[in-house]
Amino acid sequence: MPLYLYKLLLFSVLRTSTYWLTRIQSFLYCNENGLLGSFSEETHSCTCPNDQVVCTAFLPCTVGDASACLTCAPENRTRCGACNTGYMLSQGLCKPEVAESTDHYIGFETDLQDLEMKYLLQKTDRRLEVHAIFISNDMRLNSWFDPSWRKRMLLTLKSNKYKSSLVHMILGLSLQICLTKNSTLEPVLAVYVNPFGGSHSESWFMPVDENSFPDWERTKLDLPLQCYNWSLTLGNKWKTFFETVHIYLRSRIKSNGPNGNESIYYEPLEFIDPSRNLGYMKINNIQVFGYSMHFDPEAIRDLILQLDYPYTQGSQDSALLQLLEIRDRVNKLSPPGQRRLDLFSCLLRHRLKLSTSEVVRIQSALQAFNAKLPNTVDYDTTKLCS
């Protein structure tokens, strides 16, 4: 045997099994377009000799722990057939059964515990005050006015215009109301909350003192006038999104009943004695308490874009799973009622500026995807934003 053949045979025998396995895998998986690349077991990918030409063929699925497949599909070895515990099969790939954290897109939580939050709200701590703009064509703060007609006030943040990187949570509301001496007036407040902007018709009514919802607490202030602090504490249990708080003030007249032991209330226009001095009222200040949270509209738009143009195989399902998680967490902060309000659509309409048809399309895609997931129950919502 010639010496060079002997050396070649000896060199081949000394090669490790890993070398031959890599060599065979390279021929099988990295030999497209007439170019032979090199297969890597660690990265489960091919390195091609020319970046301009793809040498990679369809690779087999990866079997292993976590997001790797439990077994490959018998009819197609390039796709997954079964997943490990905690993962679900989606278009031949394994995806987590639970969406990853949504903190990158929108924040929901605060570090304050219930007792600490309750204490700070009772003390009307300035650290919880959200600096909202007061707007009213009917009255001015610290000015006396005739309250016999309904007065409208707004506390708004205009975040959908000026603070697009934040959304806000309301934890409570406080008003300081003063009455003239010997006034027979009794203030009556109605509060509506607009979660993310839009028209007043897209606000929900706060069911104060109904079905375990909190009631106003009135505290007499040590001032010469009849001044009271009106506070409404929502806390963690009833907190919700807000962009604008609409407050409607009207008054009723408190009078003694026929037997003198009970009070009877009249509307000011119903009172038949115009000579009776109804008195005047003023509001010294109005404060809304809560906190602001991170919000990235561009990142959520990027998720929505993947519904039509998935960047990589399986990214569409991942985007749908994330959007489902955001939708459910947003709607979970809906106010009390028989059915949740569709706050998620309000977020899409007024903070992402999507059209009604786009919102309908996204909601339909989420509903169809949710129906395919195991052990999931969808829920009906009441529309709030058109």
mmCIF file of N, CA and C in Angstrom, residues 66 177 211:
data_model
loop_
_atom_site.group_PDB
_atom_site.id
_atom_site.type_symbol
_atom_site.label_atom_id
_atom_site.label_comp_id
_atom_site.label_asym_id
_atom_site.label_seq_id
_atom_site.Cartn_x
_atom_site.Cartn_y
_atom_site.Cartn_z
ATOM 1 N N ALA A 66 -37.625 22.075 28.455
ATOM 2 C CA ALA A 66 -38.200 23.423 28.338
ATOM 3 C C ALA A 66 -38.921 23.588 27.015
ATOM 4 N N ILE A 177 -65.518 71.268 50.243
ATOM 5 C CA ILE A 177 -66.724 72.033 49.922
ATOM 6 C C ILE A 177 -67.124 72.876 51.129
ATOM 7 N N ASN A 211 -73.913 48.213 45.852
ATOM 8 C CA ASN A 211 -73.314 46.874 45.701
ATOM 9 C C ASN A 211 -71.883 46.825 46.231
#
